[in-house]
Amino acid sequence: MMDSNQILYEVTVTVSVEIDGAFRKYMVEKHIKEVIDTGYFLSATFARIVNGKYRTSYVAADQVALNKYFAEHADRLRADFNEHFPNGVSIYREEWLVLHHIAS
């Protein structure tokens, strides 16, 4: 359950059709796991809205955890991503403060 201190770190990536399959495989088998393994995120969701447009939503316990991830791991993981996909991707990142979470 999310509380009001949690942060959603969302990364939206649009990929060219030529690398779509490789991108999905890399994200599911490598990148998302490595981000979660840093210990600064509680969970992640990987979703597609249309072919070639994906969003990964990472849940951080709070802004402190997200800031530590940025300071300690983001550059390395982004560099690895860029090595795998130097072309054919457009990336947009956002941070959302969770105000309220409703669950059944």
PDB file of C-alpha atoms in Angstrom:
ATOM      1  CA  MET A   1       0.000   0.000   0.000  1.00  0.00           C
ATOM      2  CA  MET A   2       1.327   3.438  -0.888  1.00  0.00           C
ATOM      3  CA  ASP A   3       1.429   6.282   1.580  1.00  0.00           C
ATOM      4  CA  SER A   4       1.861   9.997   1.089  1.00  0.00           C
ATOM      5  CA  ASN A   5       5.671   9.950   1.386  1.00  0.00           C
ATOM      6  CA  GLN A   6       6.194   7.650  -1.575  1.00  0.00           C
ATOM      7  CA  ILE A   7       7.483   8.859  -4.906  1.00  0.00           C
ATOM      8  CA  LEU A   8       6.654   7.439  -8.325  1.00  0.00           C
ATOM      9  CA  TYR A   9       9.661   7.737 -10.592  1.00  0.00           C
ATOM     10  CA  GLU A  10       8.323   7.255 -14.101  1.00  0.00           C
ATOM     11  CA  VAL A  11      10.406   6.753 -17.199  1.00  0.00           C
ATOM     12  CA  THR A  12       8.595   6.861 -20.546  1.00  0.00           C
ATOM     13  CA  VAL A  13      10.515   5.547 -23.538  1.00  0.00           C
ATOM     14  CA  THR A  14       9.475   5.637 -27.174  1.00  0.00           C
ATOM     15  CA  VAL A  15      11.477   3.163 -29.267  1.00  0.00           C
ATOM     16  CA  SER A  16      11.812   2.608 -32.983  1.00  0.00           C
ATOM     17  CA  VAL A  17      10.219  -0.521 -34.413  1.00  0.00           C
ATOM     18  CA  GLU A  18      13.649  -1.941 -35.288  1.00  0.00           C
ATOM     19  CA  ILE A  19      14.705  -2.214 -31.646  1.00  0.00           C
ATOM     20  CA  ASP A  20      11.332  -2.809 -29.969  1.00  0.00           C
ATOM     21  CA  GLY A  21      11.905  -6.502 -29.207  1.00  0.00           C
ATOM     22  CA  ALA A  22      15.465  -6.007 -27.977  1.00  0.00           C
ATOM     23  CA  PHE A  23      14.328  -3.108 -25.801  1.00  0.00           C
ATOM     24  CA  ARG A  24      11.558  -5.141 -24.140  1.00  0.00           C
ATOM     25  CA  LYS A  25      13.908  -8.050 -23.499  1.00  0.00           C
ATOM     26  CA  TYR A  26      16.597  -5.777 -22.024  1.00  0.00           C
ATOM     27  CA  MET A  27      14.120  -4.011 -19.745  1.00  0.00           C
ATOM     28  CA  VAL A  28      12.462  -7.189 -18.423  1.00  0.00           C
ATOM     29  CA  GLU A  29      15.539  -9.389 -18.146  1.00  0.00           C
ATOM     30  CA  LYS A  30      18.144  -6.829 -17.057  1.00  0.00           C
ATOM     31  CA  HIS A  31      17.490  -3.143 -16.470  1.00  0.00           C
ATOM     32  CA  ILE A  32      14.407  -3.119 -14.222  1.00  0.00           C
ATOM     33  CA  LYS A  33      15.879  -5.874 -12.049  1.00  0.00           C
ATOM     34  CA  GLU A  34      19.124  -3.925 -11.672  1.00  0.00           C
ATOM     35  CA  VAL A  35      17.238  -0.783 -10.652  1.00  0.00           C
ATOM     36  CA  ILE A  36      15.198  -2.698  -8.054  1.00  0.00           C
ATOM     37  CA  ASP A  37      18.351  -4.462  -6.813  1.00  0.00           C
ATOM     38  CA  THR A  38      19.813  -1.076  -5.776  1.00  0.00           C
ATOM     39  CA  GLY A  39      17.506  -1.324  -2.756  1.00  0.00           C
ATOM     40  CA  TYR A  40      16.005   2.130  -3.226  1.00  0.00           C
ATOM     41  CA  PHE A  41      12.706   1.066  -4.798  1.00  0.00           C
ATOM     42  CA  LEU A  42       9.849  -0.970  -3.383  1.00  0.00           C
ATOM     43  CA  SER A  43       8.444  -2.137  -6.719  1.00  0.00           C
ATOM     44  CA  ALA A  44       8.251  -1.451 -10.440  1.00  0.00           C
ATOM     45  CA  THR A  45       5.661  -1.758 -13.187  1.00  0.00           C
ATOM     46  CA  PHE A  46       6.531  -2.023 -16.890  1.00  0.00           C
ATOM     47  CA  ALA A  47       3.689  -1.145 -19.262  1.00  0.00           C
ATOM     48  CA  ARG A  48       3.042  -0.427 -22.929  1.00  0.00           C
ATOM     49  CA  ILE A  49       0.410   1.985 -24.225  1.00  0.00           C
ATOM     50  CA  VAL A  50       1.009   1.293 -27.924  1.00  0.00           C
ATOM     51  CA  ASN A  51       3.707  -0.519 -29.844  1.00  0.00           C
ATOM     52  CA  GLY A  52       6.905   1.394 -29.314  1.00  0.00           C
ATOM     53  CA  LYS A  53       5.834   3.455 -26.272  1.00  0.00           C
ATOM     54  CA  TYR A  54       6.602   2.116 -22.799  1.00  0.00           C
ATOM     55  CA  ARG A  55       6.481   3.390 -19.244  1.00  0.00           C
ATOM     56  CA  THR A  56       8.308   2.020 -16.242  1.00  0.00           C
ATOM     57  CA  SER A  57       6.981   3.202 -12.888  1.00  0.00           C
ATOM     58  CA  TYR A  58       9.297   2.723  -9.921  1.00  0.00           C
ATOM     59  CA  VAL A  59       7.991   3.246  -6.366  1.00  0.00           C
ATOM     60  CA  ALA A  60      10.479   4.801  -3.930  1.00  0.00           C
ATOM     61  CA  ALA A  61       9.682   4.928  -0.211  1.00  0.00           C
ATOM     62  CA  ASP A  62      10.424   8.653  -0.130  1.00  0.00           C
ATOM     63  CA  GLN A  63      12.411  11.472  -1.754  1.00  0.00           C
ATOM     64  CA  VAL A  64      15.511  10.550   0.278  1.00  0.00           C
ATOM     65  CA  ALA A  65      15.580   7.062  -1.235  1.00  0.00           C
ATOM     66  CA  LEU A  66      15.114   8.440  -4.747  1.00  0.00           C
ATOM     67  CA  ASN A  67      17.881  10.999  -4.233  1.00  0.00           C
ATOM     68  CA  LYS A  68      20.250   8.269  -3.017  1.00  0.00           C
ATOM     69  CA  TYR A  69      19.439   6.210  -6.110  1.00  0.00           C
ATOM     70  CA  PHE A  70      20.276   9.199  -8.317  1.00  0.00           C
ATOM     71  CA  ALA A  71      23.521   9.887  -6.447  1.00  0.00           C
ATOM     72  CA  GLU A  72      24.750   6.297  -6.251  1.00  0.00           C
ATOM     73  CA  HIS A  73      23.367   4.357  -9.234  1.00  0.00           C
ATOM     74  CA  ALA A  74      21.529   6.376 -11.894  1.00  0.00           C
ATOM     75  CA  ASP A  75      24.571   7.434 -13.937  1.00  0.00           C
ATOM     76  CA  ARG A  76      25.892   3.854 -14.164  1.00  0.00           C
ATOM     77  CA  LEU A  77      22.530   2.348 -15.113  1.00  0.00           C
ATOM     78  CA  ARG A  78      21.773   5.091 -17.624  1.00  0.00           C
ATOM     79  CA  ALA A  79      25.204   4.575 -19.215  1.00  0.00           C
ATOM     80  CA  ASP A  80      24.509   0.853 -19.579  1.00  0.00           C
ATOM     81  CA  PHE A  81      21.136   1.614 -21.169  1.00  0.00           C
ATOM     82  CA  ASN A  82      22.786   4.052 -23.587  1.00  0.00           C
ATOM     83  CA  GLU A  83      25.394   1.451 -24.548  1.00  0.00           C
ATOM     84  CA  HIS A  84      22.617  -0.984 -25.472  1.00  0.00           C
ATOM     85  CA  PHE A  85      20.432   1.639 -27.182  1.00  0.00           C
ATOM     86  CA  PRO A  86      22.539   4.546 -28.461  1.00  0.00           C
ATOM     87  CA  ASN A  87      19.911   5.348 -31.133  1.00  0.00           C
ATOM     88  CA  GLY A  88      16.211   4.865 -31.753  1.00  0.00           C
ATOM     89  CA  VAL A  89      14.939   5.887 -28.304  1.00  0.00           C
ATOM     90  CA  SER A  90      13.353   8.979 -26.822  1.00  0.00           C
ATOM     91  CA  ILE A  91      13.280   9.161 -23.005  1.00  0.00           C
ATOM     92  CA  TYR A  92      11.153  11.289 -20.698  1.00  0.00           C
ATOM     93  CA  ARG A  93      11.449  11.128 -16.887  1.00  0.00           C
ATOM     94  CA  GLU A  94       9.072  12.403 -14.190  1.00  0.00           C
ATOM     95  CA  GLU A  95       8.820  12.286 -10.402  1.00  0.00           C
ATOM     96  CA  TRP A  96       5.360  12.152  -8.831  1.00  0.00           C
ATOM     97  CA  LEU A  97       4.598  12.587  -5.136  1.00  0.00           C
ATOM     98  CA  VAL A  98       1.915  10.120  -4.030  1.00  0.00           C
ATOM     99  CA  LEU A  99      -0.812  12.116  -2.316  1.00  0.00           C
ATOM    100  CA  HIS A 100      -3.217   9.271  -1.650  1.00  0.00           C
ATOM    101  CA  HIS A 101      -3.585   5.630  -2.602  1.00  0.00           C
ATOM    102  CA  ILE A 102      -6.906   3.783  -2.673  1.00  0.00           C
ATOM    103  CA  ALA A 103      -7.060  -0.005  -2.825  1.00  0.00           C
ATOM    104  CA  SER A 104      -9.844  -2.520  -2.442  1.00  0.00           C
TER     105      SER A 104
END
